[in-house]
Short mmCIF file of C-alpha atoms and ligand atoms in Angstrom, two decimals:
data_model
loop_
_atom_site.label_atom_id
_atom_site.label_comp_id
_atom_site.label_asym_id
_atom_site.label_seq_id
_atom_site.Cartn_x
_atom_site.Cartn_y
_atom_site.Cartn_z
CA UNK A 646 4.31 10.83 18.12
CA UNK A 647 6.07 8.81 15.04
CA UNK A 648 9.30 10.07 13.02
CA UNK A 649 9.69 9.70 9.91
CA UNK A 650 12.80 7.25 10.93
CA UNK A 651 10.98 5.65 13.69
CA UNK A 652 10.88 1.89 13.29
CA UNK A 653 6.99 0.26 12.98
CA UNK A 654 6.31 -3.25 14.08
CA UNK A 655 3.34 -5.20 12.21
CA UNK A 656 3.01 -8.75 13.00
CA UNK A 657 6.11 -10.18 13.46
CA UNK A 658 7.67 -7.73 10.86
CA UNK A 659 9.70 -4.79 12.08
CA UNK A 660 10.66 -1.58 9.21
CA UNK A 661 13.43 0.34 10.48
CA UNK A 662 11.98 3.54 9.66
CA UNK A 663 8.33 4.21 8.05
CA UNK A 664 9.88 5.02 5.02
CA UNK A 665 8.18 2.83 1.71
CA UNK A 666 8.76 2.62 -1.90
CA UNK A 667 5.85 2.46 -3.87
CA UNK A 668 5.02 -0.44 -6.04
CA UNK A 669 6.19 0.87 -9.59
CA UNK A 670 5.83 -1.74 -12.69
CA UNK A 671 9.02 -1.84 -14.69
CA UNK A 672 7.55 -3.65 -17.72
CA UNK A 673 11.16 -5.14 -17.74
CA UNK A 674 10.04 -9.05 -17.22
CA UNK A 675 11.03 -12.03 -19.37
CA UNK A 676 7.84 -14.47 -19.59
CA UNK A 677 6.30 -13.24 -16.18
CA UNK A 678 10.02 -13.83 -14.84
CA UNK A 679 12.25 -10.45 -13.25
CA UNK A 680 15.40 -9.95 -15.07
CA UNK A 681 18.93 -8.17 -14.44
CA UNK A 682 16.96 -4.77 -14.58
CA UNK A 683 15.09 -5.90 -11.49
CA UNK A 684 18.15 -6.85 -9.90
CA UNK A 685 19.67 -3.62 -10.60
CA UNK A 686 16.82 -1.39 -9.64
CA UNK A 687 15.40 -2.95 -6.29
CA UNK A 688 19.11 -3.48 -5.23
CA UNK A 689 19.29 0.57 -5.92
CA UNK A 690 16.94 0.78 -3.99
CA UNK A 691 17.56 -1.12 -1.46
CA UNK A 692 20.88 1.08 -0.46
CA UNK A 693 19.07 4.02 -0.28
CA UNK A 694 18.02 3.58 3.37
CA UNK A 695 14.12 3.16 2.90
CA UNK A 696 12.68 0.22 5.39
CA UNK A 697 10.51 -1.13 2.90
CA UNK A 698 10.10 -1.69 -0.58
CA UNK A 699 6.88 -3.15 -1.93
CA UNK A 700 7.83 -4.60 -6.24
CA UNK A 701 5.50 -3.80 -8.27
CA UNK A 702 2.16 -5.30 -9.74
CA UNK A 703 2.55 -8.72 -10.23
CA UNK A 704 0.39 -10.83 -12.24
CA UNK A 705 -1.60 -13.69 -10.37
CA UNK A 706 -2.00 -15.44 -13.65
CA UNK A 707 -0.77 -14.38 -17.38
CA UNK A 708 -4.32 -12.97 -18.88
CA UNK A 709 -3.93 -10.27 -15.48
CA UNK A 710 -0.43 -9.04 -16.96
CA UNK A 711 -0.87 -5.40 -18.18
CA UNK A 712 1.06 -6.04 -20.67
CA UNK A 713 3.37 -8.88 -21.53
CA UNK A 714 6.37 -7.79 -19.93
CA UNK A 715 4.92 -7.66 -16.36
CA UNK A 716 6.08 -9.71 -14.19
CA UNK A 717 4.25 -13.20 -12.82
CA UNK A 718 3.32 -15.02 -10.04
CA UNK A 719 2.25 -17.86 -11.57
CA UNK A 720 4.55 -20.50 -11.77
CA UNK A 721 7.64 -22.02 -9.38
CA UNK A 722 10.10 -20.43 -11.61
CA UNK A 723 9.21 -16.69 -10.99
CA UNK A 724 8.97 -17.06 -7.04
CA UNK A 725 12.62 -18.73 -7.53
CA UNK A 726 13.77 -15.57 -9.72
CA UNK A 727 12.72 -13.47 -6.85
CA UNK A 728 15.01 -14.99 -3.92
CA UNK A 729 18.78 -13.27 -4.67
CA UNK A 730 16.85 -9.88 -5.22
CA UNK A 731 14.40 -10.51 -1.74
CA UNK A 732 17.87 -11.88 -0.02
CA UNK A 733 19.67 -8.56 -0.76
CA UNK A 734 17.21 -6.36 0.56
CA UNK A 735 17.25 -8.07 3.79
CA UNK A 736 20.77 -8.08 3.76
CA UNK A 737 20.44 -4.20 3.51
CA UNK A 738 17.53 -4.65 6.73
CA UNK A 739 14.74 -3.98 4.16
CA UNK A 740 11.69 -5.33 4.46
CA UNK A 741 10.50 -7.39 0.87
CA UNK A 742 7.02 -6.69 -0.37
CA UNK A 743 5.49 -7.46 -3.33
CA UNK A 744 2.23 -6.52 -4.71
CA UNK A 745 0.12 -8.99 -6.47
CA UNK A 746 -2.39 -8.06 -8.95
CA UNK A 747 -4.48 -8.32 -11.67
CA UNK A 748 -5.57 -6.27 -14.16
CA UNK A 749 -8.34 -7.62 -15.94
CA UNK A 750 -10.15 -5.51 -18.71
CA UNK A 751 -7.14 -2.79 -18.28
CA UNK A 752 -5.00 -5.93 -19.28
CA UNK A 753 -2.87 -7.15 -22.86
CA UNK A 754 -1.89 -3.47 -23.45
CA UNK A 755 1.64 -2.27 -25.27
CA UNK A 756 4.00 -1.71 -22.33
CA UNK A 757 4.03 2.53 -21.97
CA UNK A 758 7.17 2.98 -23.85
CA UNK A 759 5.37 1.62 -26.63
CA UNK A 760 2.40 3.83 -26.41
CA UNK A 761 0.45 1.72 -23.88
CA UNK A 762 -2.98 1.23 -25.99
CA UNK A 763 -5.01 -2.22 -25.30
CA UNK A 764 -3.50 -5.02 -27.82
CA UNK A 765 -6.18 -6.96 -29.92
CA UNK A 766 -5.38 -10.84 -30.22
CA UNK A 767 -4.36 -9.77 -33.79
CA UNK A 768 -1.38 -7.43 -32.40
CA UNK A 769 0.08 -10.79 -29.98
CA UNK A 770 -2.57 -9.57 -27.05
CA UNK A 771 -4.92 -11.77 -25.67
CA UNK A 772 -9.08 -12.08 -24.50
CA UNK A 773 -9.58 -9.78 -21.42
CA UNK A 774 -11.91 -10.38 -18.22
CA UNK A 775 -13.76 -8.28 -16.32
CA UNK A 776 -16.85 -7.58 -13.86
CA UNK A 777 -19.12 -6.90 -17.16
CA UNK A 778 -18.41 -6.56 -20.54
CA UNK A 779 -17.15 -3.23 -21.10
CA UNK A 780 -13.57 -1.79 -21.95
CA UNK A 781 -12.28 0.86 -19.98
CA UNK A 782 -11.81 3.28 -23.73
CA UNK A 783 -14.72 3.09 -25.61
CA UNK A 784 -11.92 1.90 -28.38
CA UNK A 785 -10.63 -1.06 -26.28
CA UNK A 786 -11.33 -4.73 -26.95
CA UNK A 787 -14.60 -5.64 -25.05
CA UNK A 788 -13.61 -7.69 -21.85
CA UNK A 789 -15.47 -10.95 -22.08
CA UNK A 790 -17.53 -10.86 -18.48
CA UNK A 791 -16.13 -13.44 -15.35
CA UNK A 792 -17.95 -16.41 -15.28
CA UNK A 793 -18.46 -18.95 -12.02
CA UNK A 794 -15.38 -21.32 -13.58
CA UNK A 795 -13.05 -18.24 -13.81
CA UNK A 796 -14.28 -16.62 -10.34
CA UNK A 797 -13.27 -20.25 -8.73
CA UNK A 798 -9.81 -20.08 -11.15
CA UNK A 799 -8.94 -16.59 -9.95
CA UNK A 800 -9.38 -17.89 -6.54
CA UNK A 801 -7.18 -20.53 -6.65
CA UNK A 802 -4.32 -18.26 -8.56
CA UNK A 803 -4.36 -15.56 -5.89
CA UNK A 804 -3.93 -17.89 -3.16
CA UNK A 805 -1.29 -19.96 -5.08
CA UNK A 806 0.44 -16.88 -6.18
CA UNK A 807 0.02 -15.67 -2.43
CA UNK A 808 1.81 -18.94 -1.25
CA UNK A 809 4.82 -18.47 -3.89
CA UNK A 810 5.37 -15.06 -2.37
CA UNK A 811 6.14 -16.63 1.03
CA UNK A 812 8.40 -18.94 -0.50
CA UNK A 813 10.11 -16.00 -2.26
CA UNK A 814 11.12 -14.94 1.04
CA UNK A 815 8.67 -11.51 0.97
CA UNK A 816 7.74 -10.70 4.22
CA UNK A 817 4.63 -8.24 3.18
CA UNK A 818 2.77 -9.39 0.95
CA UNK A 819 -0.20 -6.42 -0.58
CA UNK A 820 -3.10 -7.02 -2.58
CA UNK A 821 -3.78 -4.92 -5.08
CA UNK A 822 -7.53 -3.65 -5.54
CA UNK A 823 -6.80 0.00 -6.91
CA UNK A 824 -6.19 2.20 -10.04
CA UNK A 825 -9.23 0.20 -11.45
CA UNK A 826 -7.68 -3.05 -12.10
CA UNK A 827 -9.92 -6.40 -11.78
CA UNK A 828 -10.76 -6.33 -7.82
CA UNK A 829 -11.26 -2.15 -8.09
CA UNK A 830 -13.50 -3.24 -11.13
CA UNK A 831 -15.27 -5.40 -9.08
CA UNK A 832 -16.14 -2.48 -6.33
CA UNK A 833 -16.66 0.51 -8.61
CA UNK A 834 -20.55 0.57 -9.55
CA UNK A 835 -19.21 2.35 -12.84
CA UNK A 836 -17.52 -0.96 -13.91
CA UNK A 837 -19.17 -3.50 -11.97
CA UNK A 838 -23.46 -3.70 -13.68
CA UNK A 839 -23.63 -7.28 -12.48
CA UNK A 840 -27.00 -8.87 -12.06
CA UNK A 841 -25.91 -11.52 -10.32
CA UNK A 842 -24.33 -11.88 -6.28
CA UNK A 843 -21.36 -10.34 -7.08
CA UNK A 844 -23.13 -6.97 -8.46
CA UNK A 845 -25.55 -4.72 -7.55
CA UNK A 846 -25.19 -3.71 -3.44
CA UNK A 847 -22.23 -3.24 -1.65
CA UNK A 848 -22.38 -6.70 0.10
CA UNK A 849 -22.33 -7.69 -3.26
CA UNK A 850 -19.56 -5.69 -5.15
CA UNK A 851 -17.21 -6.23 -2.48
CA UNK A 852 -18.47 -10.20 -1.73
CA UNK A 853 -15.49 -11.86 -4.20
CA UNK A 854 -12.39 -9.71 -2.54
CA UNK A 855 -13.22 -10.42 0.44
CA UNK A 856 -13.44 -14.17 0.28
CA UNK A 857 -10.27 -13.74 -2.40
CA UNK A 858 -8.40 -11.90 0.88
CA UNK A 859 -9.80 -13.90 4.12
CA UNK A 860 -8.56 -16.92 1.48
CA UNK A 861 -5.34 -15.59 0.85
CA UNK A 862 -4.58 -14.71 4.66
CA UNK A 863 -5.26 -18.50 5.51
CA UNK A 864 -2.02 -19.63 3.17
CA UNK A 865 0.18 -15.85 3.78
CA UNK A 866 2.08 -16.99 7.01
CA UNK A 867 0.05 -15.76 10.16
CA UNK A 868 3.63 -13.86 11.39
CA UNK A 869 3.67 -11.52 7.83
CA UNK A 870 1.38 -8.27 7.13
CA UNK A 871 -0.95 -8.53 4.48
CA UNK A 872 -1.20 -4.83 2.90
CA UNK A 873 -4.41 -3.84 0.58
CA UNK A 874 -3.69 -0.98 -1.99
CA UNK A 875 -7.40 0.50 -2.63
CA UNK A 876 -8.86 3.51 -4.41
CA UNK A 877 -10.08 4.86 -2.03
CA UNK A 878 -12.81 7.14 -4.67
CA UNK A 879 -13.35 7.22 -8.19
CA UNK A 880 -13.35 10.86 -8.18
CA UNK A 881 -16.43 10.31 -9.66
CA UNK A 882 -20.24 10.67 -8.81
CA UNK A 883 -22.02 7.64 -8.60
CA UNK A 884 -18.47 5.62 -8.22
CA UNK A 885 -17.04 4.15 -5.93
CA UNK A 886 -15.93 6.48 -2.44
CA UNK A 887 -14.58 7.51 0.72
CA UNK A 888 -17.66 6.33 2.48
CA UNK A 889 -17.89 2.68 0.93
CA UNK A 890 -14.00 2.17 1.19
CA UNK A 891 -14.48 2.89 5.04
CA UNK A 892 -17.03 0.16 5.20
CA UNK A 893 -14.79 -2.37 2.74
CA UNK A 894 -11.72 -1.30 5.14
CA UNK A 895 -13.55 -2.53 8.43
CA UNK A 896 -14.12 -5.89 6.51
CA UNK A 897 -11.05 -6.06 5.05
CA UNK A 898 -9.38 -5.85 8.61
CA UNK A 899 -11.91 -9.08 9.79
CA UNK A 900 -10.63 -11.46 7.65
CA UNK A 901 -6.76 -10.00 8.87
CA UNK A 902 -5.68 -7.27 6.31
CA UNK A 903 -3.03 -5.26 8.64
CA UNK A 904 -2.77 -2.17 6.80
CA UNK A 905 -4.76 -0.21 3.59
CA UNK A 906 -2.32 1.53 1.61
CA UNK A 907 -4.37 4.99 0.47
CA UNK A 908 -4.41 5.53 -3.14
CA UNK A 909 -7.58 7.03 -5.56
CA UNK A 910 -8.54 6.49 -9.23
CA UNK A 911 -8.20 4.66 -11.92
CA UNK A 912 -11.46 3.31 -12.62
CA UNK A 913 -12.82 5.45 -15.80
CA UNK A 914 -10.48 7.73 -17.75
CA UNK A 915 -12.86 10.26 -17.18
CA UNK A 916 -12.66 11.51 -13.26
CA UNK A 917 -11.81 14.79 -12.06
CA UNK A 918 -8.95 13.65 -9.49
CA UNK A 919 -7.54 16.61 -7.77
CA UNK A 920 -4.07 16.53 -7.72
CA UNK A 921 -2.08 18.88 -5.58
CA UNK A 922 0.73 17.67 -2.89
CA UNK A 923 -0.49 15.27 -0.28
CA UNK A 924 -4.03 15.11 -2.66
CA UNK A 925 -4.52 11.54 -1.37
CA UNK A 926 -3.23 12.04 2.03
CA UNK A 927 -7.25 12.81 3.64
CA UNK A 928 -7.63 9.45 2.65
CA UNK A 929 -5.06 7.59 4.90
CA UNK A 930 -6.41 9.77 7.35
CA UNK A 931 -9.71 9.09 7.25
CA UNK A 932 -9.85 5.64 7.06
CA UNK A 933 -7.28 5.27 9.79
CA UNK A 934 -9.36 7.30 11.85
CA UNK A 935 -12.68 6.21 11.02
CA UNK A 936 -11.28 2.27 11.31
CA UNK A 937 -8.42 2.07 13.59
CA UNK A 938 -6.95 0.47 11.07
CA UNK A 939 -3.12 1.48 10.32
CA UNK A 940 -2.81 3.04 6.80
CA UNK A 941 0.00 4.07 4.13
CA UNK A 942 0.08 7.83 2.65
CA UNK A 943 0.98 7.69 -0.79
CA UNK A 944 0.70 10.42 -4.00
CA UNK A 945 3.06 13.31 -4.50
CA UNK A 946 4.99 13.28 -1.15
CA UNK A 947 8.37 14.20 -1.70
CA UNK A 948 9.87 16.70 1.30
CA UNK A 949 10.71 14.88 4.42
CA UNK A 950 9.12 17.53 6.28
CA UNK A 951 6.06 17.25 4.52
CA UNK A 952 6.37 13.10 5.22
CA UNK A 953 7.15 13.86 8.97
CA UNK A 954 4.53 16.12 9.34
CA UNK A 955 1.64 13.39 8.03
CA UNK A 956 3.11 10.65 10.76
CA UNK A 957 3.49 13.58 13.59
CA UNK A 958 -0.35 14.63 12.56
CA UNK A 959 -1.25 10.70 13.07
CA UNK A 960 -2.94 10.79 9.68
CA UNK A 961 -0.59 7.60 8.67
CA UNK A 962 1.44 5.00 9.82
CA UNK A 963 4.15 4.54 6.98
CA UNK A 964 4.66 6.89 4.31
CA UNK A 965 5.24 5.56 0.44
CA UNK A 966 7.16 7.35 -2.29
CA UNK A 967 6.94 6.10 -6.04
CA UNK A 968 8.24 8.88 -8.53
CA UNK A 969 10.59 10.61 -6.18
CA UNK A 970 12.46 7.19 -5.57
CA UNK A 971 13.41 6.92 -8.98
CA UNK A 972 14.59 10.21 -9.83
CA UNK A 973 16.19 9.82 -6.00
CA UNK A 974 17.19 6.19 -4.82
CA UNK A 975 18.80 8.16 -2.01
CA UNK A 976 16.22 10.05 -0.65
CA UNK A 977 15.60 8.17 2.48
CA UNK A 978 19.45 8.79 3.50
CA UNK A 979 19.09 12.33 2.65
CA UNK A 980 15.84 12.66 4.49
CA UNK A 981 17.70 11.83 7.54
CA UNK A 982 20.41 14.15 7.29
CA UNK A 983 18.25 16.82 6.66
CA UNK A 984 15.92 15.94 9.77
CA UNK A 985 19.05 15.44 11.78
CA UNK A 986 18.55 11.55 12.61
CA UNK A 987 21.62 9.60 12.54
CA UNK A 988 20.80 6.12 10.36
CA UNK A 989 23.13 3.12 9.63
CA UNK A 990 24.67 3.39 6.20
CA UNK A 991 26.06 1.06 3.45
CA UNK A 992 30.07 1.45 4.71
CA UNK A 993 30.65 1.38 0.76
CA UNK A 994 28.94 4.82 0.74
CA UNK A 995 30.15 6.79 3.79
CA UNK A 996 32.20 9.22 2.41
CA UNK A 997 29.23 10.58 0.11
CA UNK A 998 27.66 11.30 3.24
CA UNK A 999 29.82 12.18 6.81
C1 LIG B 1246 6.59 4.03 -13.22
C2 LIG B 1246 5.41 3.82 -12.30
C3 LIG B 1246 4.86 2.56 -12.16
C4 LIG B 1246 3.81 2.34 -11.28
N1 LIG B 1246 3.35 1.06 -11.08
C5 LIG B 1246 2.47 0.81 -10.08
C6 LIG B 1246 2.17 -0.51 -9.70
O1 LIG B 1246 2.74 -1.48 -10.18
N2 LIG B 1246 1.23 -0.70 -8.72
C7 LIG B 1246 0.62 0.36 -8.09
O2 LIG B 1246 -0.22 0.15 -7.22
N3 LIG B 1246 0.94 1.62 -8.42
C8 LIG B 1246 1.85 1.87 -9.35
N4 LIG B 1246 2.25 3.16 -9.62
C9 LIG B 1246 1.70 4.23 -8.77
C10 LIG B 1246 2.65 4.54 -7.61
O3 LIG B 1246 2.83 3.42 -6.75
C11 LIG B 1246 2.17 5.73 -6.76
O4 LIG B 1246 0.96 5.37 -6.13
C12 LIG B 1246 1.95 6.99 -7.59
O5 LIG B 1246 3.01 7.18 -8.52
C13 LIG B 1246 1.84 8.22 -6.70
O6 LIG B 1246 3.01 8.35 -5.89
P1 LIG B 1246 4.18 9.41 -6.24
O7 LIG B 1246 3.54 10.77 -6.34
O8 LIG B 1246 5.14 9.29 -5.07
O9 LIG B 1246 4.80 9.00 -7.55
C14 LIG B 1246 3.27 3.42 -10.53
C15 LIG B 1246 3.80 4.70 -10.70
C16 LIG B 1246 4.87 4.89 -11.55
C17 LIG B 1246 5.45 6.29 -11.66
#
């Protein structure tokens, strides 16, 4: 039975406890690159005793940027930005992680603190892609639809990006095909009307991510975990659900994804999710069962017992925390003292805690 500060081995990777921060964007980046709020804020949270923190969406290629002050993947420069930040959280035995995305017709919005709506060219945005031509609000720029020259471009960017992430220094390196971005766009039937072999049937839906992934484990060194975030339903009838992320799970873990990190929605602004504590927590359970495959718990999980209790009920491997993190870059050293486990800490902070 797994603690809470238990360490997990993937690969050649060892986390000192199963304790993850979620990837949160910051929209805090300077052309695609992270600045001294990055620097700040992952070395935050790097004190704070969690064994792994994953950074947050970053773009494969500048039209996947949310908006334009995510941060990038796509050039030299950015994967050098990353090393002092990746080097400290070792120092502090944290694992790196990084998530790469894309977000393709949910991309060139206003970052959230300026209201977050999709930017026309007109407002300094720029031309969207997507499965088929239609915007996630009815009100949104229409995303022009993926042709065969951008499917092989995308292609190339993920696995470029995928190799700048190992020169970074990131040890995990996660995928990111939820919260209805461009590869949860390709897999959701209500975003993906395709008539062509990458629409239609499952086999087809799912046929792009799966080369993108089997592509991207070839360059991501063989001793690294590759994560995949997924949604793993719509909440909507008719989209995409438990039962097909099962089936995209056991494929996903052929071509050498390690571990599916359990989120849900995102795809249309119109589904019912059902958010209560540990809403998405059947997930990581189900597909861990129904797969073997190890998974992450994530959504609304924010009393160690309640994490402890998900690992000692076997219905996840590692447990992530996004919103609780920030309000508490701490949390993981006062999860231990409150479930009694003694844990190294930063000698600068001992007093706050003995
Ligand atoms: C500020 C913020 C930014 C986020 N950015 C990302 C992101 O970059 N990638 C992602 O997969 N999820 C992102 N999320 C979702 C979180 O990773 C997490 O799945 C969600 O907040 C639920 O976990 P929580 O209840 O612990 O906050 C973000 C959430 C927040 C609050």
């Amino acid at each position: 039975m797994a603690g809470l500060f238990d360490s997990y081995k993937l690969r050649d990777v060892t986390f000192k406890n199963r304790i993850g921060v979620s990837p949160m964007c910051m929209y805090s980046a300077n052309d695609g690159l992270p600045t001294e709020w990055h620097h700040a804020h992952y070395g935050s949270l790097a004190l704070g005793g969690a064994g792994l923190i994953i950074t947050e969406a970053t773009a494969i290629e500048p039209r996947g940027r949310i908006t334009p002050l995510d941060c990038g993947m796509w050039s030299e420069d950015q994967a050098e930005a990353w090393k002092s930040i990746v080097e400290f959280m070792k120092s502090q035995g944290v694992v790196p992680g990084i998530q790469l995305a894309h977000a393709g017709r949910k991309a060139s919005c206003k970052p959230p603190g300026e209201g977050g709506k999709a930017m026309s060219t007109d407002e300094g945005g720029w031309e969207t892609i997507a499965p088929s031509p239609i915007p996630f609000f009815d009100t949104d720029p229409v995303p022009r639809s993926i042709n065969d020259e951008d499917l092989d471009q995308l292609l190339g960017a993920w696995v470029s990006a995928a190799k700048r992430v190992a020169a970074a220094g990131f040890e995990v390196l996660e995928l990111h095909m939820a919260h209805g971005y461009l590869c949860h766009q390709f897999l959701s039937p209500l975003s993906n009307k395709r008539e062509d072999c990458f629409g239609g049937s499952f086999e087809n839906r799912t046929r792009f991510l799966i080369s993108m992934a089997r592509e991207v484990r070839e360059v991501f060194p063989e001793n690294k975990p590759l994560f995949v975030r997924i949604s793993c339903t719509d909440w909507v009838d008719g989209g995409w659900d438990i039962d097909q992320s099962i089936q995209f799970v056991k494929e996903l873990s052929e071509v050498g994804v390690d571990l599916v990190d359990c989120s849900s929605a995102g795809s249309v602004p119109y589904a019912n999710v059902k958010v209560k504590p540990g809403y998405q927590v059947p997930f990581a359970e189900k597909i861990r069962h129904d797969t073997g495959i190890p998974t992450a718990a994530v959504g609304l999980i924010t009393e160690p017992s309640q994490a402890e209790e998900i690992l000692h009920n076997n219905q996840a491997d590692i447990v992530l925390f996004a919103r609780e993190m920030l309000r508490n870059p701490r949390w993981a050293i006062q999860a231990a003292k409150e479930l009694k486990v003694d844990i190294a800490l930063p000698a600068q902070y001992l007093r706050a805690f003995t």
